[in-house]
C-alpha positions as YAML, in Angstrom:
chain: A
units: angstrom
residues:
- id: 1
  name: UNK
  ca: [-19.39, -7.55, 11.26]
- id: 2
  name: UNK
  ca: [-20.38, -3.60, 11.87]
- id: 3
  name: UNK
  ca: [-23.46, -2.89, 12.28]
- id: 4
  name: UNK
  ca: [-24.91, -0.31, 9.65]
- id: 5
  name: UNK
  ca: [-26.35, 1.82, 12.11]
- id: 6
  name: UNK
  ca: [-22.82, 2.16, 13.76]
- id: 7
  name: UNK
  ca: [-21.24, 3.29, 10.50]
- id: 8
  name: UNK
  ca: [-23.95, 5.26, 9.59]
- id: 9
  name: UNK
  ca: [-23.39, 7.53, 12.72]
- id: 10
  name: UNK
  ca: [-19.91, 7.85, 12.41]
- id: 11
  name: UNK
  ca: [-20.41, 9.38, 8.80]
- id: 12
  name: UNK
  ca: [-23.86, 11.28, 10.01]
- id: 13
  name: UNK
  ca: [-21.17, 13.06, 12.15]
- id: 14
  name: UNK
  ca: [-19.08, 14.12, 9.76]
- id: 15
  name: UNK
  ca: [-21.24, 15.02, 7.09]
- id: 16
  name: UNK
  ca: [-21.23, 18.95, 7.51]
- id: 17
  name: UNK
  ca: [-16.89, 18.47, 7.75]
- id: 18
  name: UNK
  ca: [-16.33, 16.40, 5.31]
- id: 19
  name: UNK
  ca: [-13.26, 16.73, 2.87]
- id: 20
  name: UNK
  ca: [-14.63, 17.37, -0.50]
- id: 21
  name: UNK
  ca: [-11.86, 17.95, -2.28]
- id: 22
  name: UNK
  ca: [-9.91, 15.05, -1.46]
- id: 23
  name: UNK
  ca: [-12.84, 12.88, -2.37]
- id: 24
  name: UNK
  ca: [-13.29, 14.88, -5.85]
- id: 25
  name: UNK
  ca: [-9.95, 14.27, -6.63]
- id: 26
  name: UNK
  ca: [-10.11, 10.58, -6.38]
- id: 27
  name: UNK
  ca: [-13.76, 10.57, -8.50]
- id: 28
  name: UNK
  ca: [-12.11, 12.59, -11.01]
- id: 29
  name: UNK
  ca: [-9.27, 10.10, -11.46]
- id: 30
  name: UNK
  ca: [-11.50, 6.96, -11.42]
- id: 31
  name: UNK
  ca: [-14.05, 8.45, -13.57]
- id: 32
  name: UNK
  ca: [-11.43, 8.82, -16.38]
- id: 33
  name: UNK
  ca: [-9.64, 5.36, -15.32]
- id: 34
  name: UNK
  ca: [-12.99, 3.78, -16.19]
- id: 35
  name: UNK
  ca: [-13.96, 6.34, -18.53]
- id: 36
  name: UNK
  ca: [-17.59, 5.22, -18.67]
- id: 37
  name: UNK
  ca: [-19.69, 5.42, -21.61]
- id: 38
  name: UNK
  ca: [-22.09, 8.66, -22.18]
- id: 39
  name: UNK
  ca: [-25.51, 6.37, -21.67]
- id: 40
  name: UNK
  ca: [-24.00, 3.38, -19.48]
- id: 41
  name: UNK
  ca: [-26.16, 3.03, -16.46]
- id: 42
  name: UNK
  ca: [-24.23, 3.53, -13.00]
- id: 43
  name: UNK
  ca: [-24.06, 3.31, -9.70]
- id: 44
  name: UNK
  ca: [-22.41, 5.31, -6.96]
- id: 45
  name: UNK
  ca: [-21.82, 3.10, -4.23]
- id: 46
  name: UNK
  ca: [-21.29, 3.98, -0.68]
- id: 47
  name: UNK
  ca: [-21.74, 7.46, -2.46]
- id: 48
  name: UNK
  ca: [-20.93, 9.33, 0.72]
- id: 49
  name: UNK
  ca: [-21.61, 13.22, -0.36]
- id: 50
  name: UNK
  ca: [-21.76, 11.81, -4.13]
- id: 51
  name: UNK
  ca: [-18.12, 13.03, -5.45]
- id: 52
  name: UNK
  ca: [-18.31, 10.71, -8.39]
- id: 53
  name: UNK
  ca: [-22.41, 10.61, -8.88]
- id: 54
  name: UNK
  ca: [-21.93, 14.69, -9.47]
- id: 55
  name: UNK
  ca: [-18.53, 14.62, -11.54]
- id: 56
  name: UNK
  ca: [-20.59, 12.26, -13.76]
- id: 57
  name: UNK
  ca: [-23.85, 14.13, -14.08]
- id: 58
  name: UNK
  ca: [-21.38, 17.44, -14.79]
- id: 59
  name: UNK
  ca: [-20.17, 15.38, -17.51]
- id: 60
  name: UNK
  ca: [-23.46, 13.75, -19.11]
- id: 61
  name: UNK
  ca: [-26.65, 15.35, -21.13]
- id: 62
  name: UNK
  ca: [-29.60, 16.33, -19.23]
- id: 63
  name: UNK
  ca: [-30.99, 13.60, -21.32]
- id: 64
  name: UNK
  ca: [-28.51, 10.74, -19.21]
- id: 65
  name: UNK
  ca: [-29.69, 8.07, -17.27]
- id: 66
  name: UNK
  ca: [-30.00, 9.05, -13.74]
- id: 67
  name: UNK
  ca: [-27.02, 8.17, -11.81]
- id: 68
  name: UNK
  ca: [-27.94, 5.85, -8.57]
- id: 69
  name: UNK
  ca: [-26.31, 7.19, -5.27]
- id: 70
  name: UNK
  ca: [-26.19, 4.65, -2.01]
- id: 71
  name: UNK
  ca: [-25.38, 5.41, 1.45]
- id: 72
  name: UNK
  ca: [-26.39, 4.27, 4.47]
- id: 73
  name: UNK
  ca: [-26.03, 7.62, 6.11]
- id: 74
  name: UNK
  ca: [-28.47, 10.22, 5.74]
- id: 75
  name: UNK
  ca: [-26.34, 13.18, 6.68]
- id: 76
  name: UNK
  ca: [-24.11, 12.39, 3.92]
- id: 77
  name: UNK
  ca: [-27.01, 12.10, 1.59]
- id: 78
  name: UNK
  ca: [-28.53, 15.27, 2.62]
- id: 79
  name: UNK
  ca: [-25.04, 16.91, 1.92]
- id: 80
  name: UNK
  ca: [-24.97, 15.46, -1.57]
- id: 81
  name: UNK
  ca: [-28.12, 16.77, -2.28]
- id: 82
  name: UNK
  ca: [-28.14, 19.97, -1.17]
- id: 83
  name: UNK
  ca: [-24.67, 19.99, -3.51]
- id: 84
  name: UNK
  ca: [-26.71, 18.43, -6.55]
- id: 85
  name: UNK
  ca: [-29.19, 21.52, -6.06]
- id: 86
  name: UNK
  ca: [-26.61, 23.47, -7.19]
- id: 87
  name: UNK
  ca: [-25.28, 21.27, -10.54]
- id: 88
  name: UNK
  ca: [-27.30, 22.00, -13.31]
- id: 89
  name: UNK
  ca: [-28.95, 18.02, -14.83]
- id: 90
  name: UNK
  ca: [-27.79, 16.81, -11.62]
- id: 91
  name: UNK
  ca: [-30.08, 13.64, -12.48]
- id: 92
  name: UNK
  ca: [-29.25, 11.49, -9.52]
- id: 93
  name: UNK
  ca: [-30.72, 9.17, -7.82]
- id: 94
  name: UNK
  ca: [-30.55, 9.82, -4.07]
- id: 95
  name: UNK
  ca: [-31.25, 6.64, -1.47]
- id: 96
  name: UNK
  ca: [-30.35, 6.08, 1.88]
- id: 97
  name: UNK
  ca: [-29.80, 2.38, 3.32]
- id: 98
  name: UNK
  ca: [-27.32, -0.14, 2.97]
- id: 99
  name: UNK
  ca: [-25.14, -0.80, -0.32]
- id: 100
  name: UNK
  ca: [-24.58, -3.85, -0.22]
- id: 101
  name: UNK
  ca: [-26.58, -5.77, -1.43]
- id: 102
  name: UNK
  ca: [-27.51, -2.83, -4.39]
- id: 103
  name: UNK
  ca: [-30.87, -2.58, -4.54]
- id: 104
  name: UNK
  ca: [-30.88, -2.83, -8.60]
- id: 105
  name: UNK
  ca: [-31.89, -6.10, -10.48]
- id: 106
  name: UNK
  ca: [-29.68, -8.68, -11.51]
- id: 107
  name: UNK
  ca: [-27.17, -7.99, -14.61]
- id: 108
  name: UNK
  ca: [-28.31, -4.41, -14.81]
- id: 109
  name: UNK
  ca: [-26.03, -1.72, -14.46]
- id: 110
  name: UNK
  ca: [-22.78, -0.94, -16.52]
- id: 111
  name: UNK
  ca: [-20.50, 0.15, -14.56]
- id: 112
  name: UNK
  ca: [-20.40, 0.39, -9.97]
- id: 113
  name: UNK
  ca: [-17.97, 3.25, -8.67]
- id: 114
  name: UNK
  ca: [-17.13, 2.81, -5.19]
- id: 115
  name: UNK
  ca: [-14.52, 5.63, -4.07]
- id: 116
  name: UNK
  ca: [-12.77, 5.55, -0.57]
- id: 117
  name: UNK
  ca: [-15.56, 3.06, 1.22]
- id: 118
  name: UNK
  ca: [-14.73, -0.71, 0.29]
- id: 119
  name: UNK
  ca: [-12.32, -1.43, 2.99]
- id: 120
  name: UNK
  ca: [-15.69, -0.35, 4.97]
- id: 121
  name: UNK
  ca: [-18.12, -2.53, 3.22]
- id: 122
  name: UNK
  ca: [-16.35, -5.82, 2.62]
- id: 123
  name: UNK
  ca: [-15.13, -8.37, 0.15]
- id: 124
  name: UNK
  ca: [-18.58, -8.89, 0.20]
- id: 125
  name: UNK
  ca: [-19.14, -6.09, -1.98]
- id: 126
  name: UNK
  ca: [-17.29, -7.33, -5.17]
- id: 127
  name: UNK
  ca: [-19.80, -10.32, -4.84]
- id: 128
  name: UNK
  ca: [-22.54, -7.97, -5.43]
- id: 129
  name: UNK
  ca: [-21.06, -5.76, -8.08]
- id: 130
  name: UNK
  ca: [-20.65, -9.00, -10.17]
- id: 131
  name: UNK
  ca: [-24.37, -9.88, -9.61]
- id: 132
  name: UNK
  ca: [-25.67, -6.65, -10.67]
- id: 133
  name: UNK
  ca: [-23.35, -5.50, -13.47]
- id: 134
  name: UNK
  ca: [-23.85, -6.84, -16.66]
- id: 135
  name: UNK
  ca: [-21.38, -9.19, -18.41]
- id: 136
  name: UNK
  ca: [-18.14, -6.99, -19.33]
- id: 137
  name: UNK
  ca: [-19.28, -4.72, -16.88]
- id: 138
  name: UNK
  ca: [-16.97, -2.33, -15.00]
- id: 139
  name: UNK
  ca: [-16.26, -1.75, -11.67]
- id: 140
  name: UNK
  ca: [-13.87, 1.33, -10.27]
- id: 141
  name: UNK
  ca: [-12.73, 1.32, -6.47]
- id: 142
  name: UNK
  ca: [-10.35, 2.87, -4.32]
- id: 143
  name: UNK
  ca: [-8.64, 1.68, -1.31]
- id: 144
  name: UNK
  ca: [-6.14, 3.23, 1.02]
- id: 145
  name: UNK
  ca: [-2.24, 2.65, 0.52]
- id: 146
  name: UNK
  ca: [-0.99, 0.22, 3.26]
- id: 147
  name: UNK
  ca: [1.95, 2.43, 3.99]
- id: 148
  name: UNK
  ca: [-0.12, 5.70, 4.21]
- id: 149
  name: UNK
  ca: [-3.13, 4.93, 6.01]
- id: 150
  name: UNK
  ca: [-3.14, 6.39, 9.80]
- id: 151
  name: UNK
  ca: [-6.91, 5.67, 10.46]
- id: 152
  name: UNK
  ca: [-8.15, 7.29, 14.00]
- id: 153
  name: UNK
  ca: [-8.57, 4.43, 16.65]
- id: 154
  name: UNK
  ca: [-12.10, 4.85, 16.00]
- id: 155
  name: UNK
  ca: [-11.96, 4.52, 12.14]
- id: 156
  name: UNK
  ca: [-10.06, 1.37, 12.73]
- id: 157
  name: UNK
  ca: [-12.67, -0.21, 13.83]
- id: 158
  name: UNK
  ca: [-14.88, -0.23, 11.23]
- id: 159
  name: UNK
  ca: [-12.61, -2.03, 8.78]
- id: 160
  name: UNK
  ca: [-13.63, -4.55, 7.32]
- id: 161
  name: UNK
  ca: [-11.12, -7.54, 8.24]
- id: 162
  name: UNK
  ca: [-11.76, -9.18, 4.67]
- id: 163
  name: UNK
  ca: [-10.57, -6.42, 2.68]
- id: 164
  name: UNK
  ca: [-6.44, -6.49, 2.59]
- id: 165
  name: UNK
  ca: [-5.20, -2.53, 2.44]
- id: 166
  name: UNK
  ca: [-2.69, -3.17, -0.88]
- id: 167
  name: UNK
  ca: [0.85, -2.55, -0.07]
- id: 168
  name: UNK
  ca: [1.30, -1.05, -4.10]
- id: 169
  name: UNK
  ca: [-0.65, -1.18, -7.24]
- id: 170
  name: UNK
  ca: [0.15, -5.18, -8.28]
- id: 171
  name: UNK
  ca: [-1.11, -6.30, -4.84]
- id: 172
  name: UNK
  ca: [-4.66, -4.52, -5.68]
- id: 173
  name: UNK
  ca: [-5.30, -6.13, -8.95]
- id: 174
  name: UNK
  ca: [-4.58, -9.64, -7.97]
- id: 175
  name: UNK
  ca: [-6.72, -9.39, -4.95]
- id: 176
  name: UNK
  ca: [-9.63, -7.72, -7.84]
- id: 177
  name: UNK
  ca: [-9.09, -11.08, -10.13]
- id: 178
  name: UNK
  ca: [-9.10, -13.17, -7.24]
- id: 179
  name: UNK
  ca: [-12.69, -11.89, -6.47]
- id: 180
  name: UNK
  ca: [-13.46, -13.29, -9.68]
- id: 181
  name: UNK
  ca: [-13.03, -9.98, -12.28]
- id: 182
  name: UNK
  ca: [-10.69, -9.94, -15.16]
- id: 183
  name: UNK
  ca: [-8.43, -7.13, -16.78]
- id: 184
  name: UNK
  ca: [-7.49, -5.46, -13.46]
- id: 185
  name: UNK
  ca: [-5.92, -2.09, -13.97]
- id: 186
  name: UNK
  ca: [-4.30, -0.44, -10.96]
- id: 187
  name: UNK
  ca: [-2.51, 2.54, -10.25]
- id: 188
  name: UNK
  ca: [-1.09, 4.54, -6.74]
- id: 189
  name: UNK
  ca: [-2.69, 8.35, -6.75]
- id: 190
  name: UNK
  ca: [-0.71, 10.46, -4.68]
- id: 191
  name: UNK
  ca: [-2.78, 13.51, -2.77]
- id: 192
  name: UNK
  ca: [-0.30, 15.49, -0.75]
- id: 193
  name: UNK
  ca: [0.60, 13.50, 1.92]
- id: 194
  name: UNK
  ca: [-2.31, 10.93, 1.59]
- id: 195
  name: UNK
  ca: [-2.13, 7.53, -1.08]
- id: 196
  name: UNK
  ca: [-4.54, 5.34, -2.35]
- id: 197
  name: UNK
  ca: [-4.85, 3.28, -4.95]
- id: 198
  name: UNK
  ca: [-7.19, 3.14, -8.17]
- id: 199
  name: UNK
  ca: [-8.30, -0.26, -9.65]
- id: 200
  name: UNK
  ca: [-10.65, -0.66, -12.23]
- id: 201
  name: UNK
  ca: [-11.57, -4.13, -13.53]
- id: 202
  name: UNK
  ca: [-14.34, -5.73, -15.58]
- id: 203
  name: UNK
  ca: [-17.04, -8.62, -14.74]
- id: 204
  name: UNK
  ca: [-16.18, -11.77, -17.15]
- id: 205
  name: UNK
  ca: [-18.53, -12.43, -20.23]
- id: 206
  name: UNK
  ca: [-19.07, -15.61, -18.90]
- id: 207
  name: UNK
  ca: [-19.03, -15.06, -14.98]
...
Protein backbone atom coordinates (compact mmCIF):
# COMPACT_ATOMS: atom_id res chain seq x y z
CA UNK A 1 0.00 0.00 0.00
CA UNK A 2 1.39 3.85 -0.48
CA UNK A 3 2.34 5.41 2.14
CA UNK A 4 0.40 8.80 2.81
CA UNK A 5 3.36 10.73 3.25
CA UNK A 6 4.54 9.57 -0.30
CA UNK A 7 1.33 10.77 -1.92
CA UNK A 8 1.15 13.65 0.01
CA UNK A 9 4.50 14.93 -1.53
CA UNK A 10 3.76 14.17 -4.87
CA UNK A 11 0.57 16.49 -4.66
CA UNK A 12 2.54 19.11 -2.16
CA UNK A 13 4.56 19.45 -5.45
CA UNK A 14 2.12 20.24 -7.59
CA UNK A 15 -0.04 22.32 -5.67
CA UNK A 16 1.03 25.86 -7.06
CA UNK A 17 0.58 23.97 -10.98
CA UNK A 18 -2.23 22.38 -10.61
CA UNK A 19 -4.98 22.20 -13.42
CA UNK A 20 -7.97 23.92 -12.10
CA UNK A 21 -10.00 23.93 -14.77
CA UNK A 22 -9.96 20.45 -15.66
CA UNK A 23 -10.80 19.57 -12.11
CA UNK A 24 -13.79 22.28 -12.11
CA UNK A 25 -15.13 20.80 -14.98
CA UNK A 26 -15.47 17.39 -13.58
CA UNK A 27 -17.04 18.98 -10.00
CA UNK A 28 -19.38 20.83 -12.05
CA UNK A 29 -20.63 17.70 -13.83
CA UNK A 30 -20.81 15.51 -10.67
CA UNK A 31 -22.30 18.14 -8.63
CA UNK A 32 -25.35 18.22 -11.00
CA UNK A 33 -25.14 14.23 -11.57
CA UNK A 34 -25.79 14.03 -7.83
CA UNK A 35 -27.51 17.18 -7.62
CA UNK A 36 -27.34 17.34 -3.82
CA UNK A 37 -29.87 18.79 -1.71
CA UNK A 38 -29.55 22.69 -0.52
CA UNK A 39 -28.97 21.55 3.42
CA UNK A 40 -27.54 17.86 2.87
CA UNK A 41 -24.35 17.62 4.79
CA UNK A 42 -21.16 16.75 2.55
CA UNK A 43 -18.00 15.82 2.22
CA UNK A 44 -15.22 16.58 -0.21
CA UNK A 45 -13.00 13.79 -0.21
CA UNK A 46 -9.46 13.70 -1.28
CA UNK A 47 -10.56 17.43 -1.91
CA UNK A 48 -7.25 18.26 -3.55
CA UNK A 49 -7.56 22.29 -4.16
CA UNK A 50 -11.46 21.81 -3.25
CA UNK A 51 -13.05 22.04 -6.99
CA UNK A 52 -16.28 20.55 -5.79
CA UNK A 53 -16.20 21.88 -1.88
CA UNK A 54 -16.17 25.61 -3.68
CA UNK A 55 -18.67 24.88 -6.69
CA UNK A 56 -20.95 23.81 -3.78
CA UNK A 57 -20.49 26.66 -1.35
CA UNK A 58 -20.98 29.07 -4.74
CA UNK A 59 -24.15 27.33 -4.97
CA UNK A 60 -25.52 27.21 -1.21
CA UNK A 61 -26.78 30.12 1.38
CA UNK A 62 -24.36 31.58 3.67
CA UNK A 63 -26.66 29.94 6.06
CA UNK A 64 -25.42 26.06 4.56
CA UNK A 65 -23.81 23.57 6.43
CA UNK A 66 -20.15 23.86 6.12
CA UNK A 67 -18.83 21.69 3.49
CA UNK A 68 -15.93 19.19 4.90
CA UNK A 69 -12.71 19.22 2.67
CA UNK A 70 -9.97 16.17 3.18
CA UNK A 71 -6.58 15.91 1.91
CA UNK A 72 -3.68 14.56 3.02
CA UNK A 73 -1.57 17.21 1.41
CA UNK A 74 -1.16 20.47 2.84
CA UNK A 75 -0.04 22.34 -0.24
CA UNK A 76 -3.18 21.45 -1.85
CA UNK A 77 -5.10 22.59 1.14
CA UNK A 78 -3.35 25.80 1.40
CA UNK A 79 -4.25 26.34 -2.38
CA UNK A 80 -7.91 25.69 -1.69
CA UNK A 81 -7.94 28.06 0.87
CA UNK A 82 -6.32 30.80 -0.29
CA UNK A 83 -9.08 30.17 -3.37
CA UNK A 84 -12.03 30.01 -0.70
CA UNK A 85 -10.69 33.57 0.53
CA UNK A 86 -11.82 34.77 -2.46
CA UNK A 87 -15.65 33.00 -2.72
CA UNK A 88 -17.94 34.88 -0.87
CA UNK A 89 -19.87 32.05 2.15
CA UNK A 90 -17.10 29.89 1.24
CA UNK A 91 -18.15 27.87 4.54
CA UNK A 92 -15.74 25.02 4.28
CA UNK A 93 -14.25 22.99 6.31
CA UNK A 94 -10.51 22.77 5.65
CA UNK A 95 -8.41 19.53 7.20
CA UNK A 96 -5.36 18.04 6.31
CA UNK A 97 -4.65 14.15 6.95
CA UNK A 98 -5.75 11.09 5.51
CA UNK A 99 -9.37 10.45 3.94
CA UNK A 100 -9.87 7.43 4.45
CA UNK A 101 -11.10 6.54 7.07
CA UNK A 102 -13.36 10.17 7.16
CA UNK A 103 -13.00 11.51 10.23
CA UNK A 104 -17.00 12.11 10.62
CA UNK A 105 -19.25 9.79 12.84
CA UNK A 106 -20.99 6.91 11.71
CA UNK A 107 -24.24 7.38 9.36
CA UNK A 108 -23.69 11.09 9.22
CA UNK A 109 -23.21 12.77 6.14
CA UNK A 110 -25.55 12.87 2.98
CA UNK A 111 -23.76 12.75 0.33
CA UNK A 112 -19.26 12.00 -0.19
CA UNK A 113 -17.85 13.60 -3.54
CA UNK A 114 -14.64 12.21 -4.44
CA UNK A 115 -13.43 13.75 -7.93
CA UNK A 116 -10.28 12.41 -9.80
CA UNK A 117 -8.55 10.63 -6.47
CA UNK A 118 -10.22 7.07 -5.89
CA UNK A 119 -8.03 5.08 -8.10
CA UNK A 120 -5.45 6.76 -5.46
CA UNK A 121 -7.19 5.88 -2.31
CA UNK A 122 -8.57 2.39 -2.80
CA UNK A 123 -11.57 0.14 -2.89
CA UNK A 124 -11.13 0.76 0.52
CA UNK A 125 -12.72 3.97 0.25
CA UNK A 126 -16.30 2.88 -0.83
CA UNK A 127 -16.13 0.86 2.52
CA UNK A 128 -15.93 4.03 4.33
CA UNK A 129 -18.35 6.14 2.39
CA UNK A 130 -20.99 3.44 3.27
CA UNK A 131 -20.07 3.71 7.02
CA UNK A 132 -20.38 7.32 7.21
CA UNK A 133 -23.25 8.21 4.85
CA UNK A 134 -26.52 7.79 6.01
CA UNK A 135 -28.96 5.17 4.63
CA UNK A 136 -29.94 6.36 0.91
CA UNK A 137 -27.01 8.33 1.02
CA UNK A 138 -25.10 9.41 -2.09
CA UNK A 139 -21.85 9.04 -3.21
CA UNK A 140 -20.30 10.83 -6.60
CA UNK A 141 -16.74 9.68 -7.96
CA UNK A 142 -14.72 9.91 -10.88
CA UNK A 143 -12.22 7.65 -12.30
CA UNK A 144 -10.04 7.81 -15.34
CA UNK A 145 -11.16 6.11 -18.76
CA UNK A 146 -9.06 2.91 -19.30
CA UNK A 147 -8.39 3.86 -22.87
CA UNK A 148 -7.34 7.51 -22.06
CA UNK A 149 -5.30 7.39 -19.11
CA UNK A 150 -1.34 7.97 -19.89
CA UNK A 151 -0.30 8.38 -16.15
CA UNK A 152 3.60 9.55 -15.81
CA UNK A 153 5.77 6.50 -14.64
CA UNK A 154 5.69 8.16 -11.42
CA UNK A 155 1.85 8.60 -11.16
CA UNK A 156 1.63 4.95 -11.90
CA UNK A 157 2.80 4.10 -9.00
CA UNK A 158 0.57 5.33 -6.73
CA UNK A 159 -2.44 3.43 -8.06
CA UNK A 160 -4.14 1.72 -6.14
CA UNK A 161 -4.09 -2.03 -7.53
CA UNK A 162 -7.76 -2.62 -6.10
CA UNK A 163 -9.41 -0.03 -8.02
CA UNK A 164 -10.09 -1.41 -11.85
CA UNK A 165 -9.74 1.89 -14.36
CA UNK A 166 -13.44 1.17 -16.25
CA UNK A 167 -13.03 0.44 -19.83
CA UNK A 168 -16.78 2.50 -20.46
CA UNK A 169 -19.59 3.65 -18.36
CA UNK A 170 -21.38 -0.09 -17.66
CA UNK A 171 -18.04 -1.43 -16.36
CA UNK A 172 -18.07 1.53 -13.58
CA UNK A 173 -21.44 0.91 -12.18
CA UNK A 174 -21.17 -2.76 -11.73
CA UNK A 175 -17.89 -2.46 -10.04
CA UNK A 176 -20.02 0.60 -7.66
CA UNK A 177 -22.90 -2.21 -6.86
CA UNK A 178 -20.43 -4.73 -6.34
CA UNK A 179 -18.96 -2.55 -3.48
CA UNK A 180 -22.22 -2.94 -2.04
CA UNK A 181 -24.27 0.52 -3.38
CA UNK A 182 -27.40 0.39 -5.37
CA UNK A 183 -28.82 2.59 -8.32
CA UNK A 184 -25.43 3.16 -10.03
CA UNK A 185 -25.59 5.87 -12.61
CA UNK A 186 -22.59 6.26 -14.91
CA UNK A 187 -21.65 8.30 -17.66
CA UNK A 188 -18.09 8.98 -19.94
CA UNK A 189 -17.24 13.02 -19.74
CA UNK A 190 -15.14 13.91 -22.47
CA UNK A 191 -12.48 17.01 -21.72
CA UNK A 192 -10.52 17.63 -24.87
CA UNK A 193 -8.37 14.95 -25.24
CA UNK A 194 -8.72 13.58 -21.61
CA UNK A 195 -11.92 10.92 -20.41
CA UNK A 196 -13.19 9.93 -17.31
CA UNK A 197 -16.03 8.66 -16.12
CA UNK A 198 -18.87 9.93 -13.63
CA UNK A 199 -20.73 7.45 -11.33
CA UNK A 200 -22.98 8.36 -8.80
CA UNK A 201 -24.71 5.72 -6.65
CA UNK A 202 -26.60 5.54 -3.35
CA UNK A 203 -25.89 3.56 0.10
CA UNK A 204 -28.88 0.87 0.55
CA UNK A 205 -31.67 1.64 3.20
CA UNK A 206 -30.83 -1.40 4.70
CA UNK A 207 -26.92 -1.71 4.18
Amino acid sequence: MIQSAELAGVFDELADSYDHGHHEEIARALIGQVAPGADDTVADVACGAGAVALQLVRERSASAKPVLAVDLSPGMVAVGRARAAATANARIDWRVGDAVPLPVPDHSLDVVFCASSLHFLGARALADWRRALRPGGRVGFSLPLATHFRPSPRFAELLAGDVPLPAGAPEASEWTEARGFTGATSRVLALGTRRVVLVSASRPDGG
